[in-house]
Tab-separated table of C-alpha atoms in Angstrom:
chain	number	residue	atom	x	y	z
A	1056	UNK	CA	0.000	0.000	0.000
A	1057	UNK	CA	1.880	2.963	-1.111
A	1058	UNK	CA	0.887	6.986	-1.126
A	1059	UNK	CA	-1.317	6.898	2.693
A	1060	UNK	CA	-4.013	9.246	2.707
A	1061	UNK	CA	-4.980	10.866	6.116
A	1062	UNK	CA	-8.036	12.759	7.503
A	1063	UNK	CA	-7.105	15.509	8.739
A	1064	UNK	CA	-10.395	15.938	11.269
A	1065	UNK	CA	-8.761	13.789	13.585
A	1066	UNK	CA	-11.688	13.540	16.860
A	1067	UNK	CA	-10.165	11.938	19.664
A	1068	UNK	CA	-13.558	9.784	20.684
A	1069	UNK	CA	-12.124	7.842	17.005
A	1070	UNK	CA	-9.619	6.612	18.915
A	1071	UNK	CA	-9.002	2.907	19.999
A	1072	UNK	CA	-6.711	2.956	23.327
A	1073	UNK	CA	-5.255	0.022	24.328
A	1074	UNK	CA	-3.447	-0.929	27.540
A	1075	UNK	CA	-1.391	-4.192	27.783
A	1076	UNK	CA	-1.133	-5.030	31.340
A	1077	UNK	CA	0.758	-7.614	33.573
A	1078	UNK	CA	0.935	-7.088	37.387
A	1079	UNK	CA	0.557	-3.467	37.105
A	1080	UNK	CA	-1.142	-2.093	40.506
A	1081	UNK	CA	1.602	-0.180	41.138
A	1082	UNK	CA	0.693	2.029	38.090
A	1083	UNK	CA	-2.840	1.363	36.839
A	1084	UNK	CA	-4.394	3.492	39.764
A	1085	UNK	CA	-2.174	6.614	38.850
A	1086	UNK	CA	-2.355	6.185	34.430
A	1087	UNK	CA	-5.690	5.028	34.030
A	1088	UNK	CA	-7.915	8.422	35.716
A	1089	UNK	CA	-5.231	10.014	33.940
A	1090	UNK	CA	-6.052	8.572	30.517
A	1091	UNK	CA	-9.405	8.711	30.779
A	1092	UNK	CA	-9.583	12.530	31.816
A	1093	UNK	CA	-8.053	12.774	28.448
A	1094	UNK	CA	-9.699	10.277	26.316
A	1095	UNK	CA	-13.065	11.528	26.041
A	1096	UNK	CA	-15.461	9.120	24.927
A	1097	UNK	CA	-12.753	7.161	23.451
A	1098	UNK	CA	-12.370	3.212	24.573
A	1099	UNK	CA	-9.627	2.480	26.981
A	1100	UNK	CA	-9.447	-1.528	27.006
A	1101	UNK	CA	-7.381	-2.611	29.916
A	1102	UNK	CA	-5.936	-6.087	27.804
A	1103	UNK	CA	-4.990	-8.245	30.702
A	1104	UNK	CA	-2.506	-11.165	30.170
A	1105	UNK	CA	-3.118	-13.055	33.794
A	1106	UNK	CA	-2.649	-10.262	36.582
A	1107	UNK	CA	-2.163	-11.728	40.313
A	1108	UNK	CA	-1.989	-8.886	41.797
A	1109	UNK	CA	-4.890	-6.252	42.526
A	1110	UNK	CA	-4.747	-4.525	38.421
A	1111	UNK	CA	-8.407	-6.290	38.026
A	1112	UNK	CA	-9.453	-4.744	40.924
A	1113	UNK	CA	-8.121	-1.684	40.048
A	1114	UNK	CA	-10.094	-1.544	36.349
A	1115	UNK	CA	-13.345	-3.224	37.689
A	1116	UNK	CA	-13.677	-0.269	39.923
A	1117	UNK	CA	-13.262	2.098	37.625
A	1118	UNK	CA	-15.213	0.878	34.998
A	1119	UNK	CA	-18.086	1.278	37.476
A	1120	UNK	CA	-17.721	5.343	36.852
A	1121	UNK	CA	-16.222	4.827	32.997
A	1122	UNK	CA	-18.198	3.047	30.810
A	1123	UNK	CA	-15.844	3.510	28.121
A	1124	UNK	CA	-12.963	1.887	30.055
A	1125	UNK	CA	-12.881	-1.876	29.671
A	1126	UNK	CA	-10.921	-4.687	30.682
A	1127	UNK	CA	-10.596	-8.211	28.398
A	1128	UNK	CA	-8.669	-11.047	28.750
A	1129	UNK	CA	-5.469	-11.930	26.998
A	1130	UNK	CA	-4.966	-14.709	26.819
A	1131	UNK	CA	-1.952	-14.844	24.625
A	1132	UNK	CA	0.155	-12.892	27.527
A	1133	UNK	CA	2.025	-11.001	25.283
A	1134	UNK	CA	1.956	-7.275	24.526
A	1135	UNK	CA	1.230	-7.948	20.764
A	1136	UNK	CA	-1.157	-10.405	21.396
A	1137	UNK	CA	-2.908	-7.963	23.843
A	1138	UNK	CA	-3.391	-5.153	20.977
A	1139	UNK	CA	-3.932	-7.321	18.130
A	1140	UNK	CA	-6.829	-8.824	20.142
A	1141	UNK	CA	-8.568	-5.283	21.503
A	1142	UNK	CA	-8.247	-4.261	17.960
A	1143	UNK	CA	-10.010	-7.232	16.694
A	1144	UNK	CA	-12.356	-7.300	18.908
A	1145	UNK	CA	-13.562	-3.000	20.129
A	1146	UNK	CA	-11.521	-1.583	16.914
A	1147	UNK	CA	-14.840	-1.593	14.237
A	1148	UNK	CA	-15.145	2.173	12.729
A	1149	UNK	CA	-12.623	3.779	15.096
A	1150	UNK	CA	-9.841	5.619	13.097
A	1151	UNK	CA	-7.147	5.440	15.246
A	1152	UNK	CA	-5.082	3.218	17.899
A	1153	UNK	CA	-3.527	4.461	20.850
A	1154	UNK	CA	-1.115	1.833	22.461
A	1155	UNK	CA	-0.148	2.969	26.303
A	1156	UNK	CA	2.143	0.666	28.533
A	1157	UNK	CA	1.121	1.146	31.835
A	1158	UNK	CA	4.553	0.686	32.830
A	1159	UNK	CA	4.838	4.923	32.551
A	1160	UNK	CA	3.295	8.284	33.122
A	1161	UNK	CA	2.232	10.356	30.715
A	1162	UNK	CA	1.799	13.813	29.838
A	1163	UNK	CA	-1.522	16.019	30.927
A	1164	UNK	CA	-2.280	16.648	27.148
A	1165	UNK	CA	-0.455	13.285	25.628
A	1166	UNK	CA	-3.617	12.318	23.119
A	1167	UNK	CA	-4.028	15.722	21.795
A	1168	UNK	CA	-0.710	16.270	20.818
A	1169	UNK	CA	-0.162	13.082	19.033
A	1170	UNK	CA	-3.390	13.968	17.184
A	1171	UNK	CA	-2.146	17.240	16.569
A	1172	UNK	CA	1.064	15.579	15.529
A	1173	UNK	CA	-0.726	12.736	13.006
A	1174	UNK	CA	-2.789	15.760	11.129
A	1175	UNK	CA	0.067	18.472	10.703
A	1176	UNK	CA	2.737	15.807	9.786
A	1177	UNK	CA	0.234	13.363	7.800
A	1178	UNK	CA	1.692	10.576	9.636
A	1179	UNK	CA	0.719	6.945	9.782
A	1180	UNK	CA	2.037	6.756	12.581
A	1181	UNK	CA	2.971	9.105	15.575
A	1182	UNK	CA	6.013	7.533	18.382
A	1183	UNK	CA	7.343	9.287	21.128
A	1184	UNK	CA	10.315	9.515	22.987
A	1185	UNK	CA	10.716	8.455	26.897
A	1186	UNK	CA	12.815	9.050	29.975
A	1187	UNK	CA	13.555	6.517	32.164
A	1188	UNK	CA	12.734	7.683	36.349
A	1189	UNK	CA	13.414	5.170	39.627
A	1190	UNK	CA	12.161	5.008	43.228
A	1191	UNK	CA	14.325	2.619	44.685
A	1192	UNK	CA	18.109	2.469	44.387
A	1193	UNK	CA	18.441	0.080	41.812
A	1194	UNK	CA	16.180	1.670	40.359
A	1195	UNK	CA	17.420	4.590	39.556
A	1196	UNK	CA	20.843	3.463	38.181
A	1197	UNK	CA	18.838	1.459	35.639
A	1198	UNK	CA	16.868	5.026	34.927
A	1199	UNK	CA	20.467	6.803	34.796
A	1200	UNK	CA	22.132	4.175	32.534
A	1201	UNK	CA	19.061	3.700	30.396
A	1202	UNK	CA	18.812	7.863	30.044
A	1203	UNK	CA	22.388	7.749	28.810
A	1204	UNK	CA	24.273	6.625	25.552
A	1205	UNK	CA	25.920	3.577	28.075
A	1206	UNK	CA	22.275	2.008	28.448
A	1207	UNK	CA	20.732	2.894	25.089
A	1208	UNK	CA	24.175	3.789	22.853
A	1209	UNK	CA	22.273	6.941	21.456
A	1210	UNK	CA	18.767	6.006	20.261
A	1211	UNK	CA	16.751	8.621	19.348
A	1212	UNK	CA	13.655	7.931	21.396
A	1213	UNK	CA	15.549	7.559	24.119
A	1214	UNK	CA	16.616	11.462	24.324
A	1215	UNK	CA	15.953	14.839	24.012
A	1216	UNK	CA	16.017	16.542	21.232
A	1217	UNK	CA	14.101	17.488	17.727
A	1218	UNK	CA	11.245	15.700	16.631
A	1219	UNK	CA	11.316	14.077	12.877
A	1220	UNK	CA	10.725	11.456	10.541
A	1221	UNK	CA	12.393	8.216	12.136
A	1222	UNK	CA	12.311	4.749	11.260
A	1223	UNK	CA	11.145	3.167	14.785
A	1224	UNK	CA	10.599	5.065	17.831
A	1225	UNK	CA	8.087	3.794	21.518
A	1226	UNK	CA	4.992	2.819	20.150
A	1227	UNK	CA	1.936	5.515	20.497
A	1228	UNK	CA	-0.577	6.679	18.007
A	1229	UNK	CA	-1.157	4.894	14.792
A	1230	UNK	CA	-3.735	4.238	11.486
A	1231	UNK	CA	-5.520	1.551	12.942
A	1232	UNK	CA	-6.652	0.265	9.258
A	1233	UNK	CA	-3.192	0.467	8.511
A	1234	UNK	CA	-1.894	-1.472	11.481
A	1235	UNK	CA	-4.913	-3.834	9.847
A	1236	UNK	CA	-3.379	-4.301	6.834
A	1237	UNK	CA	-0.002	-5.000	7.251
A	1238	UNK	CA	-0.975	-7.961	9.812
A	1239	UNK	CA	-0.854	-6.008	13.124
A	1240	UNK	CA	1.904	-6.937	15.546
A	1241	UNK	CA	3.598	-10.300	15.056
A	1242	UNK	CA	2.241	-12.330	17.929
A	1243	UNK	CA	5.383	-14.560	17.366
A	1244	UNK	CA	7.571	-11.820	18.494
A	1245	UNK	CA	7.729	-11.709	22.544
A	1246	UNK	CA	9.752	-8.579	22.192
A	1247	UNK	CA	10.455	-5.706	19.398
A	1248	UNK	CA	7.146	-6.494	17.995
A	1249	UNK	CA	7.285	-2.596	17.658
A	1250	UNK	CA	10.501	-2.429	15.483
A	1251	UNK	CA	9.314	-5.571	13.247
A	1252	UNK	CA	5.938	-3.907	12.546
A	1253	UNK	CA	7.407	-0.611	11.706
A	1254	UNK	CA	9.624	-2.348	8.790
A	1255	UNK	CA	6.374	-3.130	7.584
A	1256	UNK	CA	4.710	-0.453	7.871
A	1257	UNK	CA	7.318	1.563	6.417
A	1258	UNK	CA	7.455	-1.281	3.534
A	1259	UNK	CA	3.929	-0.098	2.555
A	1260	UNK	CA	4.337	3.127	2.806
A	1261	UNK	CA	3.580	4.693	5.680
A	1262	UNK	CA	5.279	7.308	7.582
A	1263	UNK	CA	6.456	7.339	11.389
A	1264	UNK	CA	6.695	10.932	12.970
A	1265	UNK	CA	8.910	11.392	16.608
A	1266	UNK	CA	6.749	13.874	18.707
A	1267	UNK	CA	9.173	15.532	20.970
A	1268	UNK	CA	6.407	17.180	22.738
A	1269	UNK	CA	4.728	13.689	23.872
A	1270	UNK	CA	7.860	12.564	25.919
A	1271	UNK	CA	6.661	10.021	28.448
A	1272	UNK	CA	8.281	8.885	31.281
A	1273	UNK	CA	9.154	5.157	32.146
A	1274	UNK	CA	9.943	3.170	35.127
A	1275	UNK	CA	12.230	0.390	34.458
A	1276	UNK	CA	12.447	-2.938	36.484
A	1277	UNK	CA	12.861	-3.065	39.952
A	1278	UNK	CA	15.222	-6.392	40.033
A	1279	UNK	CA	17.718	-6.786	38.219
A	1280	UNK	CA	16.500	-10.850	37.372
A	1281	UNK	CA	13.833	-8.451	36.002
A	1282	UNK	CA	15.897	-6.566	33.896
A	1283	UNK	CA	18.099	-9.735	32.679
A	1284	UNK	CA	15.105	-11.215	31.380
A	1285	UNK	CA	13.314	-8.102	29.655
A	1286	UNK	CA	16.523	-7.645	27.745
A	1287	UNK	CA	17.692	-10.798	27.156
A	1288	UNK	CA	13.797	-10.865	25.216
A	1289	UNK	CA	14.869	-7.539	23.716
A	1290	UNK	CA	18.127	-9.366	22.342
A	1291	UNK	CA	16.125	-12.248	20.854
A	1292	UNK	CA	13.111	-10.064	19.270
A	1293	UNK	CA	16.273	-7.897	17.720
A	1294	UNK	CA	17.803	-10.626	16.196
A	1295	UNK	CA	14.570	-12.510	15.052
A	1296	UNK	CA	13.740	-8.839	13.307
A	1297	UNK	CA	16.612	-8.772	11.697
A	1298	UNK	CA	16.548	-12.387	10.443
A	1299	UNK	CA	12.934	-11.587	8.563
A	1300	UNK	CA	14.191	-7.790	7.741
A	1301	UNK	CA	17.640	-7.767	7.503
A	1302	UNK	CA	19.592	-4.812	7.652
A	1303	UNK	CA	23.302	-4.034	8.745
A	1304	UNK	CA	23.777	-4.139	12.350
A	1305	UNK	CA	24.337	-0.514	13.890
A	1306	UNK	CA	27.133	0.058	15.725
A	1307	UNK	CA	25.118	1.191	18.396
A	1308	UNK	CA	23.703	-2.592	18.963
A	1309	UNK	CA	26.917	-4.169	17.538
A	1310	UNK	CA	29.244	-3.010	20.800
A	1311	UNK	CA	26.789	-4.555	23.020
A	1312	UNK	CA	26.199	-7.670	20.789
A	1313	UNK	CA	30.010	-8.422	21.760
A	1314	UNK	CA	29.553	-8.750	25.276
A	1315	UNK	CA	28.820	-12.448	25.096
A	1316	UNK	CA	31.727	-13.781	23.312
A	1317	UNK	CA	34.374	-11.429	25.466
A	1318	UNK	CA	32.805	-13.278	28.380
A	1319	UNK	CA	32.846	-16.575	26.939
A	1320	UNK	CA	36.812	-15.932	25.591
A	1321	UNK	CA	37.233	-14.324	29.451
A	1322	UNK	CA	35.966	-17.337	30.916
A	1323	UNK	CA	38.057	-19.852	28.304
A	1324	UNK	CA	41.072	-17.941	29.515
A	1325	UNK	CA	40.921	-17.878	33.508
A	1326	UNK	CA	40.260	-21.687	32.848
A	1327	UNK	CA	43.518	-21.954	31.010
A	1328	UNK	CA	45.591	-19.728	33.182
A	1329	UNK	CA	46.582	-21.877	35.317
A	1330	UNK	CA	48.670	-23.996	32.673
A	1331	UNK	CA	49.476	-20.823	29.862
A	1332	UNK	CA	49.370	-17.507	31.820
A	1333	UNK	CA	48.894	-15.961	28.484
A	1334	UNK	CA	45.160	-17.260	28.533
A	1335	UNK	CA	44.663	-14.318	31.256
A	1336	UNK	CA	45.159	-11.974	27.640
A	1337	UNK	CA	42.148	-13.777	26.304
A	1338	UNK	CA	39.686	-12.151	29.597
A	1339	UNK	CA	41.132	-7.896	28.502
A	1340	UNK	CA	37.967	-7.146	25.913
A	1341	UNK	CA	35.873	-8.371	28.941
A	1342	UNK	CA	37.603	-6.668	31.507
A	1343	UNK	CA	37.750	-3.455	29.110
A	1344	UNK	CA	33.796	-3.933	28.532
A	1345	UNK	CA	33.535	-3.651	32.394
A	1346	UNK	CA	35.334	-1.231	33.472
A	1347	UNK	CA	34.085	1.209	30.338
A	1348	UNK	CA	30.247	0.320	32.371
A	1349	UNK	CA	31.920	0.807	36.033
A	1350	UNK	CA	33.291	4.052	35.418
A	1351	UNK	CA	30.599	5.668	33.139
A	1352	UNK	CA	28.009	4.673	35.633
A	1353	UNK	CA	30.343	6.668	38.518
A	1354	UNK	CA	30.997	9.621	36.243
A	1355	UNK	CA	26.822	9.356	35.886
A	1356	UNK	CA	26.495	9.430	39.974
A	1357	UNK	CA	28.819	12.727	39.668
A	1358	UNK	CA	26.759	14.707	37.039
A	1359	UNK	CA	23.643	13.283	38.688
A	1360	UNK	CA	24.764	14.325	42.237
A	1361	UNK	CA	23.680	10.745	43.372
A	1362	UNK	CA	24.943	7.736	44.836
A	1363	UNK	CA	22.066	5.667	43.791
A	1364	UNK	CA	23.342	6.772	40.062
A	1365	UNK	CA	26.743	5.941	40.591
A	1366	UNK	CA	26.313	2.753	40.328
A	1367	UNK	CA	24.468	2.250	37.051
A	1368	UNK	CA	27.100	0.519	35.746
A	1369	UNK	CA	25.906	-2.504	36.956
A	1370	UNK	CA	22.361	-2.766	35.373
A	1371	UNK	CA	24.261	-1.355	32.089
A	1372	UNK	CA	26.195	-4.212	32.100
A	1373	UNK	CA	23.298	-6.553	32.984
A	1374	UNK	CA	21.697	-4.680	30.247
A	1375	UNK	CA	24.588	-5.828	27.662
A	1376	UNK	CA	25.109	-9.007	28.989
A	1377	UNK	CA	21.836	-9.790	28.712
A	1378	UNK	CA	20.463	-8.411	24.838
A	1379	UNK	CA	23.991	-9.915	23.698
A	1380	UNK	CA	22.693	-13.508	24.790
A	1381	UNK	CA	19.190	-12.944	23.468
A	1382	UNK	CA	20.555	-12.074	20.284
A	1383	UNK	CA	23.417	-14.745	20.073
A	1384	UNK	CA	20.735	-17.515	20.880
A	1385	UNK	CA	18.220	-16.165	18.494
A	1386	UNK	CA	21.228	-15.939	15.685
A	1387	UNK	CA	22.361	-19.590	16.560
A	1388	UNK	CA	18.298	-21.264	16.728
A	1389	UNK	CA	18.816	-22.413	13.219
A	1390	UNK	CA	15.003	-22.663	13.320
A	1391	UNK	CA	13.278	-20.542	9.893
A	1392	UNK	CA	11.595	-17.848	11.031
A	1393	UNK	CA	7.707	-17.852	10.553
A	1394	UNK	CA	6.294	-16.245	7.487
A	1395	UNK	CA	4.673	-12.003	8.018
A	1396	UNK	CA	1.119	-12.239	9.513
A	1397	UNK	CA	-1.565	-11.829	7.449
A	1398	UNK	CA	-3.575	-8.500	7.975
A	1399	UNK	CA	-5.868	-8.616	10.585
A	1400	UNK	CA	-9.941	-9.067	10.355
A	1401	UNK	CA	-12.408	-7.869	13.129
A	1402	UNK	CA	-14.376	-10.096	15.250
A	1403	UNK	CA	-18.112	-10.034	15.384
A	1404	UNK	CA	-20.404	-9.229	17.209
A	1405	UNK	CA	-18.510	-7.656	19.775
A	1406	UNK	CA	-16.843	-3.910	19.593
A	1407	UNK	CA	-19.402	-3.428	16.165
A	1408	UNK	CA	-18.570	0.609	16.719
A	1409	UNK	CA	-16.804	2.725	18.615
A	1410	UNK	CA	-19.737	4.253	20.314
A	1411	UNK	CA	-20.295	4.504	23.913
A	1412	UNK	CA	-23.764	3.096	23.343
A	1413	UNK	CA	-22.313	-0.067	21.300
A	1414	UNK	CA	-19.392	-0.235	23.840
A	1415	UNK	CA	-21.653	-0.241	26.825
A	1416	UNK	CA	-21.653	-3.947	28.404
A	1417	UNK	CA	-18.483	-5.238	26.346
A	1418	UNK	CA	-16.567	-6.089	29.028
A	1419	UNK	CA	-14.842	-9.717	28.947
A	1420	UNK	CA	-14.013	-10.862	32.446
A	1421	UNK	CA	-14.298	-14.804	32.255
């Protein structure tokens, strides 16, 4: 699909909002009166992949006063199974889809200016940058390492600066029949769904603007077994993308994507120290890698005046560690990787308009 035509009377109650959601109490009581003092008459589907905690709770009750909020099921668990699903099923006749992780805060006027954004730009799509904030200790040095070029090697939705035309940026506003017709996000993909469905998107010609003025902020994870896992998942979707789309590897994502076989070579060597001292040469790109993540994270603790800070060297080199053995896994699986999905279709009889009369009652709790 090439040459995208946009409406320009962008109405905000033509917008689908979805929220993926895992666990999220700590957040969901803070984002979702926020969202919905913003969304109008607009649905806000609360996608739930198998909460534990009190997030139900949290939408139940406030569905009571919101009609237009609703909470599903998802049974897929996944993010991309989450919005391909609310789509299906509440995205008949609405215009747009909103995607908001409720792992972050937004901004008092977020919707507006992404619809501002999508009309003036004639974008397909509208992504926004984010800054990482903490509460606890570890915490923030994740925040400060992720806010820095040692954490995210210079992304550009991961800073401040102009807004533009990018190639991928955090996932926000975009043309839902669009996101239709190239297949949605690949349910296949537990992580970078995002970046795999923007090569598509871009492949049939839409457009992705970077709205500077939509910065949200983000709380990363509060362990770091937490943190291992989401980017060792980050590694993997990266190199699965780049296996279906593939593209040279930026040096940005090609310093970190060494990290495993330094420590493999590091390891090899202290093992054969003990019979060919020279083996200890074998651990130095290792040792360099470390101390490079040691020291930025103090000089961050300096400019940051914090102690907390100053040690965000470790969870940057969790960070590396971690996407460099998702990827290498992912590179060495040898399995083919599945075939684009096919666009999506809506299902009947539920979400037949985006209406607050039609949405009224659509809630899927069992």
């Amino acid at each position: 699909m090439r040459g995208v035509v946009m409406r320009k009377d962008i109405a905000a109650d033509s917008i689908l909002i979805v929220v993926p959601c895992l666990n999220e109490e700590a957040h969901l009581s803070l984002l979702l009166p926020q969202l919905l003092k913003q969304a109008g008459d607009a649905s806000v589907v609360v996608a739930d992949g198998g909460s534990v905690d009190r997030s139900r709770d949290i939408v139940q009750a406030l569905s009571r006063v919101h009609r237009n909020l609703i909470l599903m099921n998802n049974p897929g668990k996944t993010q991309s199974a989450a919005v391909n699903l609310a789509v299906r099923v509440h995205g008949q006749k609405c215009r747009w889809l909103l995607r908001v992780d409720a792992h972050a805060i937004y901004p008092d006027d977020f919707i507006q200016q992404l619809i501002r954004a999508a009309a003036e730009r004639n974008a397909s799509s509208v992504v926004v940058p984010m800054i990482t904030r903490g509460h606890g200790c570890f915490q923030k040095a994740a925040a400060a390492a992720q806010n820095s070029v040692l954490g995210t090697g210079g992304a550009l939705h991961r800073s401040v600066g102009p807004g533009g035309w990018v190639d991928h940026g955090h996932h926000a506003l975009m043309d839902l029949t669009l996101f239709m017709q190239v297949g949605g996000y690949d349910e296949g993909f537990v992580a970078n769904e995002d970046a795999e469905f923007d090569r598509r998107l871009i492949s049939a010609g839409g457009r992705i603007w970077l709205e500077r003025k939509a910065m949200i902020t983000y709380f990363p994870r509060k362990t770091a077994g937490r943190l291992f896992r989401q980017y060792r998942n980050y590694g993997r979707g990266r190199a699965r993308n780049l296996r279906r789309h593939p593209v040279p590897v930026r040096l940005r994502q090609m310093l970190p994507l060494m990290v495993t076989p330094a420590v493999a070579a590091a390891t090899l060597g202290l093992v054969m120290a003990s019979r060919w001292p020279e083996g200890l040469l074998m651990a130095l790109p290792a040792f360099l890698w470390l101390t490079v993540c040691l020291v930025g994270g103090v000089l961050l603790g300096l400019e940051g005046k914090c102690w907390c800070k100053a040690f965000s060297g470790f969870p940057a080199a969790i960070m590396h560690m971690a996407w460099s053995l998702g990827f290498v896994e992912e590179a060495l699986d040898g399995k083919p990787v599945h075939e684009a999905p096919s666009p999506l279709v809506f299902s009947p009889p539920i979400g037949q308009d985006c209406s607050p009369e039609e949405r009224q009652g659509f809630m899927v709790l069992n």
